[in-house]
PDB file of C-alpha atoms in Angstrom:
ATOM      1  CA  UNK A  42      -0.152  -0.065  -0.062  1.00 52.00           C
ATOM      2  CA  UNK A  43       3.102   2.346   0.838  1.00 50.00           C
ATOM      3  CA  UNK A  44       4.381   1.512  -2.558  1.00 48.00           C
ATOM      4  CA  UNK A  45       1.391   2.117  -4.571  1.00 60.00           C
ATOM      5  CA  UNK A  46       1.396   5.392  -2.544  1.00 61.00           C
ATOM      6  CA  UNK A  47       5.080   6.776  -3.080  1.00 63.00           C
ATOM      7  CA  UNK A  48       4.739   5.418  -7.020  1.00 66.00           C
ATOM      8  CA  UNK A  49       1.270   8.183  -7.348  1.00 66.00           C
ATOM      9  CA  UNK A  50       3.338  10.928  -5.909  1.00 67.00           C
ATOM     10  CA  UNK A  51       6.230  10.666  -7.991  1.00 62.00           C
ATOM     11  CA  UNK A  52       4.016  10.322 -10.919  1.00 66.00           C
ATOM     12  CA  UNK A  53       2.284  13.191  -9.343  1.00 70.00           C
ATOM     13  CA  UNK A  54       5.661  14.780  -8.870  1.00 66.00           C
ATOM     14  CA  UNK A  55       6.767  14.269 -13.029  1.00 75.00           C
ATOM     15  CA  UNK A  56       3.772  14.531 -14.727  1.00 77.00           C
ATOM     16  CA  UNK A  57       2.693  18.079 -12.913  1.00 70.00           C
ATOM     17  CA  UNK A  58       6.146  20.004 -14.423  1.00 74.00           C
ATOM     18  CA  UNK A  59       5.814  18.340 -17.713  1.00 72.00           C
ATOM     19  CA  UNK A  60       2.135  19.875 -17.986  1.00 74.00           C
ATOM     20  CA  UNK A  61       2.864  23.599 -16.605  1.00 74.00           C
ATOM     21  CA  UNK A  62       6.059  23.390 -19.329  1.00 75.00           C
ATOM     22  CA  UNK A  63       3.710  22.096 -22.138  1.00 76.00           C
ATOM     23  CA  UNK A  64       1.035  24.893 -20.917  1.00 74.00           C
ATOM     24  CA  UNK A  65       3.552  27.466 -20.997  1.00 66.00           C
ATOM     25  CA  UNK A  66       5.295  26.531 -24.296  1.00 65.00           C
ATOM     26  CA  UNK A  67       1.435  26.854 -25.588  1.00 69.00           C
ATOM     27  CA  UNK A  68       1.213  29.943 -24.125  1.00 64.00           C
ATOM     28  CA  UNK A  69       4.035  31.197 -25.756  1.00 59.00           C
ATOM     29  CA  UNK A  70       4.200  29.922 -29.159  1.00 59.00           C
ATOM     30  CA  UNK A  71       0.072  31.386 -28.989  1.00 54.00           C
ATOM     31  CA  UNK A  72       0.914  35.217 -27.647  1.00 48.00           C
ATOM     32  CA  UNK A  73       4.047  34.570 -30.347  1.00 46.00           C
ATOM     33  CA  UNK A  74       1.950  33.519 -33.020  1.00 48.00           C
ATOM     34  CA  UNK A  75      -0.561  36.519 -32.295  1.00 52.00           C
ATOM     35  CA  UNK A  76       1.436  39.156 -31.693  1.00 69.00           C
ATOM     36  CA  UNK A  77       3.657  38.564 -34.869  1.00 86.00           C
ATOM     37  CA  UNK A  78      -0.105  38.478 -37.481  1.00 91.00           C
ATOM     38  CA  UNK A  79      -3.150  40.845 -37.318  1.00 94.00           C
ATOM     39  CA  UNK A  80      -6.452  40.001 -38.795  1.00 95.00           C
ATOM     40  CA  UNK A  81      -8.093  42.725 -41.656  1.00 95.00           C
ATOM     41  CA  UNK A  82     -11.109  42.774 -43.442  1.00 96.00           C
ATOM     42  CA  UNK A  83     -11.583  42.942 -47.286  1.00 95.00           C
ATOM     43  CA  UNK A  84     -14.843  43.405 -49.080  1.00 93.00           C
ATOM     44  CA  UNK A  85     -15.929  42.046 -51.877  1.00 91.00           C
ATOM     45  CA  UNK A  86     -19.304  41.409 -53.676  1.00 88.00           C
ATOM     46  CA  UNK A  87     -19.354  37.695 -54.705  1.00 85.00           C
ATOM     47  CA  UNK A  88     -18.142  34.493 -53.271  1.00 83.00           C
ATOM     48  CA  UNK A  89     -16.810  32.924 -56.940  1.00 78.00           C
ATOM     49  CA  UNK A  90     -13.327  35.426 -56.537  1.00 76.00           C
ATOM     50  CA  UNK A  91     -11.914  34.008 -53.176  1.00 88.00           C
ATOM     51  CA  UNK A  92     -12.522  31.111 -50.808  1.00 90.00           C
ATOM     52  CA  UNK A  93     -10.611  30.125 -47.456  1.00 92.00           C
ATOM     53  CA  UNK A  94      -7.678  29.892 -47.760  1.00 92.00           C
ATOM     54  CA  UNK A  95      -7.015  31.780 -50.822  1.00 93.00           C
ATOM     55  CA  UNK A  96      -3.095  33.251 -49.982  1.00 95.00           C
ATOM     56  CA  UNK A  97      -2.479  36.326 -49.724  1.00 95.00           C
ATOM     57  CA  UNK A  98       0.872  38.689 -51.325  1.00 94.00           C
ATOM     58  CA  UNK A  99       2.467  41.205 -51.440  1.00 93.00           C
ATOM     59  CA  UNK A 100       5.096  41.828 -54.942  1.00 90.00           C
ATOM     60  CA  UNK A 101       4.426  37.519 -54.892  1.00 89.00           C
ATOM     61  CA  UNK A 102       5.166  37.116 -51.485  1.00 93.00           C
ATOM     62  CA  UNK A 103       2.440  35.118 -49.563  1.00 94.00           C
ATOM     63  CA  UNK A 104       2.587  37.546 -46.265  1.00 95.00           C
ATOM     64  CA  UNK A 105      -1.110  36.022 -45.003  1.00 95.00           C
ATOM     65  CA  UNK A 106      -4.227  34.041 -45.789  1.00 96.00           C
ATOM     66  CA  UNK A 107      -7.898  34.279 -45.997  1.00 95.00           C
ATOM     67  CA  UNK A 108      -9.337  32.593 -42.810  1.00 95.00           C
ATOM     68  CA  UNK A 109     -13.178  33.467 -42.588  1.00 95.00           C
ATOM     69  CA  UNK A 110     -15.836  35.020 -44.760  1.00 94.00           C
ATOM     70  CA  UNK A 111     -18.983  36.814 -43.266  1.00 93.00           C
ATOM     71  CA  UNK A 112     -21.818  37.580 -45.335  1.00 93.00           C
ATOM     72  CA  UNK A 113     -23.084  41.316 -44.047  1.00 93.00           C
ATOM     73  CA  UNK A 114     -26.529  42.169 -44.886  1.00 92.00           C
ATOM     74  CA  UNK A 115     -26.947  46.259 -45.031  1.00 86.00           C
ATOM     75  CA  UNK A 116     -27.095  48.078 -47.433  1.00 87.00           C
ATOM     76  CA  UNK A 117     -26.609  45.978 -49.482  1.00 89.00           C
ATOM     77  CA  UNK A 118     -25.224  42.428 -49.511  1.00 92.00           C
ATOM     78  CA  UNK A 119     -21.601  42.030 -49.389  1.00 92.00           C
ATOM     79  CA  UNK A 120     -18.730  39.858 -47.704  1.00 94.00           C
ATOM     80  CA  UNK A 121     -15.806  40.545 -45.796  1.00 95.00           C
ATOM     81  CA  UNK A 122     -13.243  37.972 -45.823  1.00 95.00           C
ATOM     82  CA  UNK A 123     -11.010  37.875 -42.872  1.00 96.00           C
ATOM     83  CA  UNK A 124      -7.279  38.435 -43.757  1.00 96.00           C
ATOM     84  CA  UNK A 125      -4.878  37.537 -41.281  1.00 96.00           C
ATOM     85  CA  UNK A 126      -1.542  38.465 -42.451  1.00 95.00           C
ATOM     86  CA  UNK A 127       2.130  39.784 -41.227  1.00 94.00           C
ATOM     87  CA  UNK A 128       2.247  42.295 -39.082  1.00 91.00           C
ATOM     88  CA  UNK A 129       6.189  43.088 -40.039  1.00 90.00           C
ATOM     89  CA  UNK A 130       5.076  43.652 -43.212  1.00 89.00           C
ATOM     90  CA  UNK A 131       4.692  47.314 -43.261  1.00 90.00           C
ATOM     91  CA  UNK A 132       0.876  48.172 -45.238  1.00 93.00           C
ATOM     92  CA  UNK A 133      -0.546  51.685 -45.179  1.00 92.00           C
ATOM     93  CA  UNK A 134      -4.244  52.767 -45.300  1.00 88.00           C
ATOM     94  CA  UNK A 135      -5.960  53.480 -49.052  1.00 88.00           C
ATOM     95  CA  UNK A 136      -3.798  50.234 -50.063  1.00 92.00           C
ATOM     96  CA  UNK A 137      -5.579  48.680 -52.992  1.00 90.00           C
ATOM     97  CA  UNK A 138      -6.339  44.699 -52.964  1.00 92.00           C
ATOM     98  CA  UNK A 139      -6.421  43.346 -56.258  1.00 90.00           C
ATOM     99  CA  UNK A 140      -8.394  39.657 -57.232  1.00 90.00           C
ATOM    100  CA  UNK A 141      -7.267  37.779 -59.616  1.00 84.00           C
ATOM    101  CA  UNK A 142      -5.762  34.245 -61.108  1.00 80.00           C
ATOM    102  CA  UNK A 143      -3.047  32.870 -61.521  1.00 74.00           C
ATOM    103  CA  UNK A 144      -2.474  32.236 -65.373  1.00 66.00           C
ATOM    104  CA  UNK A 145      -5.479  33.033 -66.062  1.00 58.00           C
ATOM    105  CA  UNK A 146      -7.814  29.814 -65.042  1.00 62.00           C
ATOM    106  CA  UNK A 147      -5.157  29.116 -61.710  1.00 69.00           C
ATOM    107  CA  UNK A 148      -6.219  29.310 -58.448  1.00 81.00           C
ATOM    108  CA  UNK A 149      -7.146  33.191 -57.206  1.00 87.00           C
ATOM    109  CA  UNK A 150      -4.437  35.192 -55.427  1.00 91.00           C
ATOM    110  CA  UNK A 151      -5.271  38.408 -53.504  1.00 93.00           C
ATOM    111  CA  UNK A 152      -2.423  41.054 -54.278  1.00 93.00           C
ATOM    112  CA  UNK A 153      -1.984  43.748 -51.808  1.00 94.00           C
ATOM    113  CA  UNK A 154      -0.488  46.934 -53.099  1.00 92.00           C
ATOM    114  CA  UNK A 155       0.596  50.271 -51.232  1.00 92.00           C
ATOM    115  CA  UNK A 156      -0.552  53.864 -52.570  1.00 89.00           C
ATOM    116  CA  UNK A 157       2.078  55.452 -53.685  1.00 87.00           C
ATOM    117  CA  UNK A 158       1.171  58.277 -51.775  1.00 86.00           C
ATOM    118  CA  UNK A 159       1.864  56.732 -48.374  1.00 85.00           C
ATOM    119  CA  UNK A 160      -0.027  57.222 -45.368  1.00 87.00           C
ATOM    120  CA  UNK A 161      -0.790  56.229 -41.792  1.00 91.00           C
ATOM    121  CA  UNK A 162       0.291  52.470 -41.012  1.00 92.00           C
ATOM    122  CA  UNK A 163      -3.123  50.035 -41.942  1.00 92.00           C
ATOM    123  CA  UNK A 164      -4.137  48.878 -38.605  1.00 92.00           C
ATOM    124  CA  UNK A 165      -6.011  46.121 -37.453  1.00 92.00           C
ATOM    125  CA  UNK A 166      -9.438  44.823 -38.127  1.00 93.00           C
ATOM    126  CA  UNK A 167      -8.910  48.119 -41.009  1.00 93.00           C
ATOM    127  CA  UNK A 168     -11.467  47.584 -44.520  1.00 93.00           C
ATOM    128  CA  UNK A 169      -9.384  47.166 -47.741  1.00 93.00           C
ATOM    129  CA  UNK A 170     -11.814  47.596 -50.561  1.00 90.00           C
ATOM    130  CA  UNK A 171     -10.997  44.236 -53.138  1.00 89.00           C
ATOM    131  CA  UNK A 172     -11.287  44.855 -57.331  1.00 85.00           C
ATOM    132  CA  UNK A 173     -11.778  41.733 -59.453  1.00 78.00           C
ATOM    133  CA  UNK A 174     -10.241  41.399 -62.615  1.00 67.00           C
ATOM    134  CA  UNK A 175      -8.535  39.227 -64.781  1.00 54.00           C
ATOM    135  CA  UNK A 176     -10.561  36.351 -63.950  1.00 54.00           C
ATOM    136  CA  UNK A 177     -11.907  33.776 -66.236  1.00 53.00           C
ATOM    137  CA  UNK A 178     -15.332  34.483 -66.476  1.00 58.00           C
ATOM    138  CA  UNK A 179     -14.497  38.317 -66.960  1.00 59.00           C
ATOM    139  CA  UNK A 180     -12.253  37.199 -69.785  1.00 55.00           C
ATOM    140  CA  UNK A 181     -14.620  34.858 -71.582  1.00 60.00           C
ATOM    141  CA  UNK A 182     -17.093  37.870 -70.956  1.00 67.00           C
ATOM    142  CA  UNK A 183     -14.568  40.396 -73.013  1.00 62.00           C
ATOM    143  CA  UNK A 184     -13.221  38.137 -75.312  1.00 59.00           C
ATOM    144  CA  UNK A 185     -17.488  37.170 -76.043  1.00 68.00           C
ATOM    145  CA  UNK A 186     -18.147  40.875 -76.642  1.00 74.00           C
ATOM    146  CA  UNK A 187     -14.967  41.360 -79.084  1.00 69.00           C
ATOM    147  CA  UNK A 188     -16.345  38.185 -81.787  1.00 70.00           C
ATOM    148  CA  UNK A 189     -19.578  40.020 -81.451  1.00 75.00           C
ATOM    149  CA  UNK A 190     -17.867  43.548 -82.798  1.00 72.00           C
ATOM    150  CA  UNK A 191     -15.816  41.508 -85.428  1.00 66.00           C
ATOM    151  CA  UNK A 192     -18.924  39.511 -86.497  1.00 68.00           C
ATOM    152  CA  UNK A 193     -21.041  42.665 -86.950  1.00 73.00           C
ATOM    153  CA  UNK A 194     -17.533  44.226 -88.538  1.00 67.00           C
ATOM    154  CA  UNK A 195     -17.580  41.367 -91.217  1.00 64.00           C
ATOM    155  CA  UNK A 196     -21.174  41.629 -92.107  1.00 64.00           C
ATOM    156  CA  UNK A 197     -20.705  45.367 -92.372  1.00 61.00           C
ATOM    157  CA  UNK A 198     -17.840  44.932 -94.904  1.00 58.00           C
ATOM    158  CA  UNK A 199     -19.819  41.688 -96.886  1.00 60.00           C
ATOM    159  CA  UNK A 200     -23.038  44.234 -97.467  1.00 62.00           C
ATOM    160  CA  UNK A 201     -20.788  46.840 -98.579  1.00 57.00           C
ATOM    161  CA  UNK A 202     -18.116  44.693-100.879  1.00 56.00           C
ATOM    162  CA  UNK A 203     -22.115  43.164-102.317  1.00 58.00           C
ATOM    163  CA  UNK A 204     -22.516  46.302-102.919  1.00 55.00           C
ATOM    164  CA  UNK A 205     -19.738  47.516-104.546  1.00 58.00           C
ATOM    165  CA  UNK A 206     -19.600  44.136-106.936  1.00 57.00           C
ATOM    166  CA  UNK A 207     -23.263  45.451-107.781  1.00 60.00           C
ATOM    167  CA  UNK A 208     -22.200  48.996-108.659  1.00 63.00           C
ATOM    168  CA  UNK A 209     -18.781  47.841-110.479  1.00 62.00           C
ATOM    169  CA  UNK A 210     -20.815  45.091-113.091  1.00 67.00           C
ATOM    170  CA  UNK A 211     -23.437  48.017-113.766  1.00 70.00           C
ATOM    171  CA  UNK A 212     -20.468  50.774-114.517  1.00 65.00           C
ATOM    172  CA  UNK A 213     -18.777  47.629-116.659  1.00 64.00           C
ATOM    173  CA  UNK A 214     -21.616  47.085-118.508  1.00 69.00           C
ATOM    174  CA  UNK A 215     -22.795  50.469-119.046  1.00 70.00           C
ATOM    175  CA  UNK A 216     -19.110  51.186-120.024  1.00 65.00           C
ATOM    176  CA  UNK A 217     -19.349  47.650-122.731  1.00 69.00           C
ATOM    177  CA  UNK A 218     -23.087  49.299-124.090  1.00 69.00           C
ATOM    178  CA  UNK A 219     -21.334  52.625-124.678  1.00 62.00           C
ATOM    179  CA  UNK A 220     -18.107  51.041-126.133  1.00 62.00           C
ATOM    180  CA  UNK A 221     -20.248  48.640-128.760  1.00 63.00           C
ATOM    181  CA  UNK A 222     -22.578  51.864-129.636  1.00 62.00           C
ATOM    182  CA  UNK A 223     -19.464  53.815-130.249  1.00 56.00           C
ATOM    183  CA  UNK A 224     -17.736  51.025-132.027  1.00 61.00           C
ATOM    184  CA  UNK A 225     -21.270  49.874-134.489  1.00 62.00           C
ATOM    185  CA  UNK A 226     -21.329  53.499-134.945  1.00 55.00           C
ATOM    186  CA  UNK A 227     -17.944  54.961-136.229  1.00 54.00           C
ATOM    187  CA  UNK A 228     -18.418  51.238-138.701  1.00 58.00           C
ATOM    188  CA  UNK A 229     -21.435  52.259-140.127  1.00 55.00           C
ATOM    189  CA  UNK A 230     -20.091  55.545-140.670  1.00 46.00           C
ATOM    190  CA  UNK A 231     -21.716  58.836-139.347  1.00 48.00           C
ATOM    191  CA  UNK A 232     -24.702  56.835-138.160  1.00 47.00           C
ATOM    192  CA  UNK A 233     -26.755  58.188-135.387  1.00 50.00           C
ATOM    193  CA  UNK A 234     -24.728  60.823-133.131  1.00 50.00           C
ATOM    194  CA  UNK A 235     -27.416  61.216-130.887  1.00 54.00           C
ATOM    195  CA  UNK A 236     -27.259  57.346-129.552  1.00 55.00           C
ATOM    196  CA  UNK A 237     -23.763  57.701-129.076  1.00 54.00           C
ATOM    197  CA  UNK A 238     -24.168  61.203-126.964  1.00 55.00           C
ATOM    198  CA  UNK A 239     -27.185  59.350-125.108  1.00 59.00           C
ATOM    199  CA  UNK A 240     -24.832  56.454-124.497  1.00 61.00           C
ATOM    200  CA  UNK A 241     -21.942  58.610-122.949  1.00 58.00           C
ATOM    201  CA  UNK A 242     -24.830  60.611-120.619  1.00 63.00           C
ATOM    202  CA  UNK A 243     -26.302  57.105-119.361  1.00 64.00           C
ATOM    203  CA  UNK A 244     -22.278  56.755-118.815  1.00 64.00           C
ATOM    204  CA  UNK A 245     -22.002  60.116-117.050  1.00 63.00           C
ATOM    205  CA  UNK A 246     -24.928  59.311-114.955  1.00 67.00           C
ATOM    206  CA  UNK A 247     -23.496  56.185-113.715  1.00 67.00           C
ATOM    207  CA  UNK A 248     -20.093  57.634-112.670  1.00 69.00           C
ATOM    208  CA  UNK A 249     -22.062  60.104-110.378  1.00 68.00           C
ATOM    209  CA  UNK A 250     -23.769  57.317-108.662  1.00 72.00           C
ATOM    210  CA  UNK A 251     -20.711  55.692-108.328  1.00 69.00           C
ATOM    211  CA  UNK A 252     -18.805  58.847-107.597  1.00 69.00           C
ATOM    212  CA  UNK A 253     -21.802  60.122-104.720  1.00 71.00           C
ATOM    213  CA  UNK A 254     -21.766  56.582-103.537  1.00 69.00           C
ATOM    214  CA  UNK A 255     -17.661  56.453-102.723  1.00 65.00           C
ATOM    215  CA  UNK A 256     -17.520  59.654-101.109  1.00 69.00           C
ATOM    216  CA  UNK A 257     -20.858  57.989 -98.580  1.00 69.00           C
ATOM    217  CA  UNK A 258     -18.583  55.028 -98.303  1.00 68.00           C
ATOM    218  CA  UNK A 259     -14.817  55.231 -99.577  1.00 61.00           C
ATOM    219  CA  UNK A 260     -14.102  51.901 -98.065  1.00 62.00           C
ATOM    220  CA  UNK A 261     -16.345  50.224-100.158  1.00 60.00           C
ATOM    221  CA  UNK A 262     -14.099  50.213-103.242  1.00 56.00           C
ATOM    222  CA  UNK A 263     -11.060  49.230-101.067  1.00 53.00           C
ATOM    223  CA  UNK A 264     -12.934  45.694 -99.859  1.00 58.00           C
ATOM    224  CA  UNK A 265     -13.635  45.243-103.468  1.00 54.00           C
ATOM    225  CA  UNK A 266     -10.144  45.293-103.992  1.00 49.00           C
ATOM    226  CA  UNK A 267      -8.974  43.075-101.865  1.00 46.00           C
ATOM    227  CA  UNK A 268     -11.591  40.783-102.388  1.00 46.00           C
ATOM    228  CA  UNK A 269     -10.385  40.638-106.069  1.00 48.00           C
TER     229      UNK A 269
END
């Protein structure tokens, strides 16, 4: 019985200091971690841009991560992402937080950029406005808009080309007709000069119409030349 009591005392004597030592280490480690980081908030409009664990960087160097995302319902629905970042990195008020995907389709990152004119240092619980750009959805939307514009332009060019082709064909036909009339008249020696004048008058009208259209849309005939 005495032996069991002695063993219990020895165990307590060993365990208690070990537990106290572990508690001291944990407290010191926790204090060190807490004192070397601070939490700031990033305001975003959509949850599609970032998630918990998204890295926070400055000039490509990782200074923290997103630890939590909280919804805010007033005045309009938006979200506040908690950024746990290193205190030793000097950040300033009015710094920008740019959200974009790595290599266009990679995971999103948050890039912090200090303002050119440095003001007061950034403090804990401050709110940074998030700016989203360069993500895949935006790129796809811009490409779609560009393709739509190109298709519209191609349609206009095709219309201009067809219209120009018709005008040129009309001009060539009129000139051919005039040349034929002139040739027949000369061969018949002095046969109907009035017909010659009428033919040239028709040609002049056609040339005037083509000239007016050329002034309105000078690119018509340029595109026609390229197509041909």
